[in-house]
CSV table of C-alpha atoms in Angstrom, one decimal:
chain,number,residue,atom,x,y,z
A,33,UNK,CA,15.2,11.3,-90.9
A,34,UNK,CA,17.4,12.7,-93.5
A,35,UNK,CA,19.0,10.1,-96.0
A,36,UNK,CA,22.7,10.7,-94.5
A,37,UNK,CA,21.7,10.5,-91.4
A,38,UNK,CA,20.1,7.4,-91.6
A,39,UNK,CA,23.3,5.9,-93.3
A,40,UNK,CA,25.2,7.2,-90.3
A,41,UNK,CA,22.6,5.3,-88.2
A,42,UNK,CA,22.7,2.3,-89.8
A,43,UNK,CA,26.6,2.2,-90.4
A,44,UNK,CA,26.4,2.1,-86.0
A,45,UNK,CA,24.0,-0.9,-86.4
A,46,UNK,CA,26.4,-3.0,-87.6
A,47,UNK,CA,28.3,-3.0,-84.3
A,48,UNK,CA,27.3,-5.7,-81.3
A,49,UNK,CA,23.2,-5.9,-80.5
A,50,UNK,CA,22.2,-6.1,-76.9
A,51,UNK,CA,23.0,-4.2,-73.6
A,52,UNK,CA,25.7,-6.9,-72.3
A,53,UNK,CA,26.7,-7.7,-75.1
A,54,UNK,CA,28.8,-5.3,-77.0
A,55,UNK,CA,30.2,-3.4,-73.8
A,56,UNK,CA,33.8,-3.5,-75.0
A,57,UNK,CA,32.9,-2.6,-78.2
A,58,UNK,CA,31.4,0.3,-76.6
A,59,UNK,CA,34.7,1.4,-75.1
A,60,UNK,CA,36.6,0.4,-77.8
A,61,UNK,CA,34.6,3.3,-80.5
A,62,UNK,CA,31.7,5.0,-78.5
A,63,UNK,CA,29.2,2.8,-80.7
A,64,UNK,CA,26.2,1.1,-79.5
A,65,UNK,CA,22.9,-0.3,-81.0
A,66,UNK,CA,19.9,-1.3,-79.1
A,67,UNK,CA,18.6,-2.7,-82.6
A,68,UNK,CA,18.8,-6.6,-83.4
A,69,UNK,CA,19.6,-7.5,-86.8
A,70,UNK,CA,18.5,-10.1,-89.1
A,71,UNK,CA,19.7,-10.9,-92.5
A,72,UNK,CA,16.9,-12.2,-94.9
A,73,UNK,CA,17.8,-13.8,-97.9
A,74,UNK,CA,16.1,-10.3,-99.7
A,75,UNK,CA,16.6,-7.6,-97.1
A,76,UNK,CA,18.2,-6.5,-93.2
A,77,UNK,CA,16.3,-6.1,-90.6
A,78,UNK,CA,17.0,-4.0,-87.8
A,79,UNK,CA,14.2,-4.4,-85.2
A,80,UNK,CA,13.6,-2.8,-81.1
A,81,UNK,CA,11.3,-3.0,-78.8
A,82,UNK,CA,11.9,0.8,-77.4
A,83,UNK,CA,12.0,4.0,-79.6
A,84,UNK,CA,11.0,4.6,-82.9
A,85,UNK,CA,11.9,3.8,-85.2
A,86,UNK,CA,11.6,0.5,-84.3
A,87,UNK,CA,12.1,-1.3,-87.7
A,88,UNK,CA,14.2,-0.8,-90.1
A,89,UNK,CA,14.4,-3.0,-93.4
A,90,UNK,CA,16.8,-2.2,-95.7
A,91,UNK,CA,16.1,-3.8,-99.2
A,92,UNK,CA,17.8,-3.1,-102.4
A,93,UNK,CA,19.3,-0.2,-102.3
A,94,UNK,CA,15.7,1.4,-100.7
A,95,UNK,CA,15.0,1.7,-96.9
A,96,UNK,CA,12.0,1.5,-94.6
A,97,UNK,CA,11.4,2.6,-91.5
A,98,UNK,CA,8.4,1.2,-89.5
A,99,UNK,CA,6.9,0.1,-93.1
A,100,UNK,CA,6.6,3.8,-94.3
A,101,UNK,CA,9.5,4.0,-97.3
A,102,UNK,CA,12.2,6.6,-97.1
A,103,UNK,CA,13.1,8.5,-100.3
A,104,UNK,CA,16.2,8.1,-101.4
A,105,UNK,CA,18.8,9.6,-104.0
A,106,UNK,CA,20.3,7.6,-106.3
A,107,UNK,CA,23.6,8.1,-104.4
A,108,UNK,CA,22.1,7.0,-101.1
A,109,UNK,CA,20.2,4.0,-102.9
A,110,UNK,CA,24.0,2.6,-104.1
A,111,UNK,CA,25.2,3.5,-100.6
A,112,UNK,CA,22.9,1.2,-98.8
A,113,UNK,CA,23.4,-1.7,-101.6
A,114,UNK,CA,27.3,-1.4,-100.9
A,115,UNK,CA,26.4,-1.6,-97.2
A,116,UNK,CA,24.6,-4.4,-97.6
A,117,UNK,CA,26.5,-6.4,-99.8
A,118,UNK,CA,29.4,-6.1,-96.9
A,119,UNK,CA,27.3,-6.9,-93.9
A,120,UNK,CA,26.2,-10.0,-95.4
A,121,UNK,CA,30.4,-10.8,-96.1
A,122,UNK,CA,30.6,-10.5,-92.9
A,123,UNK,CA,28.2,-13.0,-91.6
A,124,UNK,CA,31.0,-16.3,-92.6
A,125,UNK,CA,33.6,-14.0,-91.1
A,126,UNK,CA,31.9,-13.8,-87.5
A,127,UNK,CA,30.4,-17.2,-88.3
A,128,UNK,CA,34.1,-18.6,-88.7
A,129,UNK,CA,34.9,-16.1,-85.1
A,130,UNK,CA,32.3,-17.7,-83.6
A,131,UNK,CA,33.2,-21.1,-84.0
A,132,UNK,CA,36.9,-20.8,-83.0
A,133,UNK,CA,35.7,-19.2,-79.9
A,134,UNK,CA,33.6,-22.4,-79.1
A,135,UNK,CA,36.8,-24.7,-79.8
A,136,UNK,CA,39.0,-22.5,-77.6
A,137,UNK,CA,36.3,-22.7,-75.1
A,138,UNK,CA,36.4,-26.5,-75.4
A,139,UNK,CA,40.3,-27.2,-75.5
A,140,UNK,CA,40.3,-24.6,-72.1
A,141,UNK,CA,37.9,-26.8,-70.6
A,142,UNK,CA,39.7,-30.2,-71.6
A,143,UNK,CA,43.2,-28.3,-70.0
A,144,UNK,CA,41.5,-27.7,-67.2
A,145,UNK,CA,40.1,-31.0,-66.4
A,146,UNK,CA,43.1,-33.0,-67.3
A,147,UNK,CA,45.2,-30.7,-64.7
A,148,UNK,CA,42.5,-32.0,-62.2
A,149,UNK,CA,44.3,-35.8,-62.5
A,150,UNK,CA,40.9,-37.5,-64.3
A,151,UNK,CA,41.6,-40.9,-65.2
A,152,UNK,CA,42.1,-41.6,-68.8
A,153,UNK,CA,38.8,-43.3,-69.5
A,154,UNK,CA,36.9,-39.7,-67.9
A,155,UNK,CA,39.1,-37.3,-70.0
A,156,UNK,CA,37.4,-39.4,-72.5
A,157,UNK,CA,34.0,-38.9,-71.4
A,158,UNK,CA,34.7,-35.9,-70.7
A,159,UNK,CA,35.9,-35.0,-74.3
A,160,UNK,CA,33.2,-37.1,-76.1
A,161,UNK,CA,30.5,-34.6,-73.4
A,162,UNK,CA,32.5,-31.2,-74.9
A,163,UNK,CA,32.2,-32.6,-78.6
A,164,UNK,CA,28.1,-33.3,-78.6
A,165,UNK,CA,27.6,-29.7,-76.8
A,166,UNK,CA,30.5,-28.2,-79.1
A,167,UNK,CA,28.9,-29.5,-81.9
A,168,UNK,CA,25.0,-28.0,-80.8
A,169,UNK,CA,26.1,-24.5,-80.0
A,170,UNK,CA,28.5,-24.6,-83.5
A,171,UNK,CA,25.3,-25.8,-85.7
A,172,UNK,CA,23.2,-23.1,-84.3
A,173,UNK,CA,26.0,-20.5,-85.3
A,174,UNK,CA,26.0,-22.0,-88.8
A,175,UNK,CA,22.5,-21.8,-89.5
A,176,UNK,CA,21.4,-18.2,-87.0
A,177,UNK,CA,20.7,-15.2,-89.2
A,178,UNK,CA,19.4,-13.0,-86.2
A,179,UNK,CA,21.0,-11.4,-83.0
A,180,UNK,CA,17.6,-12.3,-81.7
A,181,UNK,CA,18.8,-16.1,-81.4
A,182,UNK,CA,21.6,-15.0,-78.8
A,183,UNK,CA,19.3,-13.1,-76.5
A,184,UNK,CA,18.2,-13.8,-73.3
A,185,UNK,CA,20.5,-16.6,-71.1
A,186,UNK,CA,21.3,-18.8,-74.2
A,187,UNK,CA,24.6,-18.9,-73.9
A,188,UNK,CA,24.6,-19.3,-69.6
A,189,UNK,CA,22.3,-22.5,-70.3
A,190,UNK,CA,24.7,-24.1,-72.6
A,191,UNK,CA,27.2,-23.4,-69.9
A,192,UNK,CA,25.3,-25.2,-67.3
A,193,UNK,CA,24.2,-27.8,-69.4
A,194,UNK,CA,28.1,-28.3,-69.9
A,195,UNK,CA,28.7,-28.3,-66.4
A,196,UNK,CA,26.1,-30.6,-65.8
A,197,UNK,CA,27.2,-33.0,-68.4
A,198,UNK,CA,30.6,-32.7,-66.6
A,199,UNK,CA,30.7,-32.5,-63.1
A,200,UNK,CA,29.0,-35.8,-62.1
A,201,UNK,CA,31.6,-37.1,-64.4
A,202,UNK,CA,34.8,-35.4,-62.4
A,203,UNK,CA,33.1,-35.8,-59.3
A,204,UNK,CA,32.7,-39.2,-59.6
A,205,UNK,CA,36.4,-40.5,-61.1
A,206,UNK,CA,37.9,-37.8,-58.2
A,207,UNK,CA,35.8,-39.5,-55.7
A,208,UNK,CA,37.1,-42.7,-56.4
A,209,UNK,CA,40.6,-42.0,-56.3
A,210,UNK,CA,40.1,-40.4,-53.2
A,211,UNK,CA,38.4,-43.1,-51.7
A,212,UNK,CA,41.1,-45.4,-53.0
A,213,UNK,CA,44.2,-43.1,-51.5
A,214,UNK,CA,42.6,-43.1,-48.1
A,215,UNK,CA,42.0,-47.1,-48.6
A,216,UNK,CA,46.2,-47.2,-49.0
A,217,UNK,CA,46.6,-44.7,-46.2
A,218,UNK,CA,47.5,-41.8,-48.0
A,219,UNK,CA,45.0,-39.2,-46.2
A,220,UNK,CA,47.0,-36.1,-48.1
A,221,UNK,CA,46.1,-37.4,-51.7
A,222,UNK,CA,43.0,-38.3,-50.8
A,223,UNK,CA,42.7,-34.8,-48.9
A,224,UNK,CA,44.3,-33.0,-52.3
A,225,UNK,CA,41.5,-34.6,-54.4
C-alpha cells in the first residue's frame, strides 16, 4: 500500500468502529471502518477480524501493517505523528460526549418515571438505582481505550440491568396505589395505574 494511501485509510479509521454502530455516520460522509481502534500509551492500534490488513499499529510517526513495517518519507512520518497527536485529543472530547449522553439518558429516565405518579420515596429509589448504574457505565468510559470494550450487547445489558433494577421498583409503588384506589372505590384510578 502506497504511503498516501494508507493515510487516506487511516484518516477513515478514525470515524465510528462496528457495523451498528456508526450507521449515521455512514450517511452523514460515506465513511465506514470495520477496524477497532485502541490507543496505547506508545502507539494506535487498528485491529479486524476480516481482510488484510488486519493490524495496523501506528507508532511514532512509522506504521505497521500486520507486523511487516511500511516505509515512509519523512513527510508521511510527520503526517502520521500529527494524526496521532489529534486522535488521542480527541479521546477527553468523546469521553466528555459520552458521559453527557449517559446523564441525559438518566434525567430522561427520571422524567419519565416521575410522569408515571411514583411516590416520593420510589423516585428516590429510583434515582439512587440510575446513579449506581450511571456511575458503572461512566467509569468504564473514563478508563476504555478500545472500541473493542463497546462490542457485542454491552450497552443492551446495562439497559436491562437498568430496567431490572427499576421495574420491580415502579411495579411495586404503582401496584399499591392501585390496590389502594380500588380499596376507596375509585376503580378508574386504580384502572389508569
Amino acid at each position: 500500500m502506497q504511503p498516501a494511501r494508507l493515510l487516506f485509510f487511516i484518516s477513515v479509521l478514525g470515524g465510528a468502529s462496528g457495523a451498528h454502530a456508526h450507521d449515521d455516520f455512514v450517511d452523514l460522509c460515506h465513511a465506514s471502518s470495520s477496524y477497532d481502534l485502541t490507543l496505547t500509551p506508545a502507539s494506535l492500534e487498528f485491529d479486524r477480524a476480516e481482510a488484510a490488513p488486519r493490524r495496523i499499529e501506528l507508532r511514532g510517526g512509522k506504521a505497521t501493517l500486520d507486523g511487516a513495517g511500511l516505509t515512509l518519507n519523512t513527510e508521511d512520518g510527520d503526517r502520521l505523528v500529527l494524526f496521532e497527536q489529534e486522535l488521542r485529543t480527541l479521546l477527553p472530547k468523546a469521553r466528555a460526549v459520552a458521559r453527557n449522553g449517559v446523564d441525559l439518558a438518566l434525567k430522561a429516565m427520571h422524567a419519565e418515571t416521575a410522569v408515571l405518579g411514583a411516590s416520593a420515596e420510589t423516585l428516590a429509589a429510583l434515582d439512587a438505582s440510575l446513579a449506581a448504574r450511571g456511575g458503572e457505565i461512566k467509569r468504564r468510559i473514563a478508563t476504555t481505550t478500545s472500541t473493542h470494550d463497546w462490542q457485542g450487547d454491552v450497552i443492551e445489558r446495562y439497559a436491562t440491568d437498568i430496567a431490572a433494577d427499576i421495574a420491580p421498583l415502579l411495579a411495586a409503588d404503582l401496584g399499591q396505589q392501585a390496590i389502594a384506589a380500588a380499596l376507596e372505590g375509585d376503580v378508574d384510578a386504580a384502572a389508569a395505574l
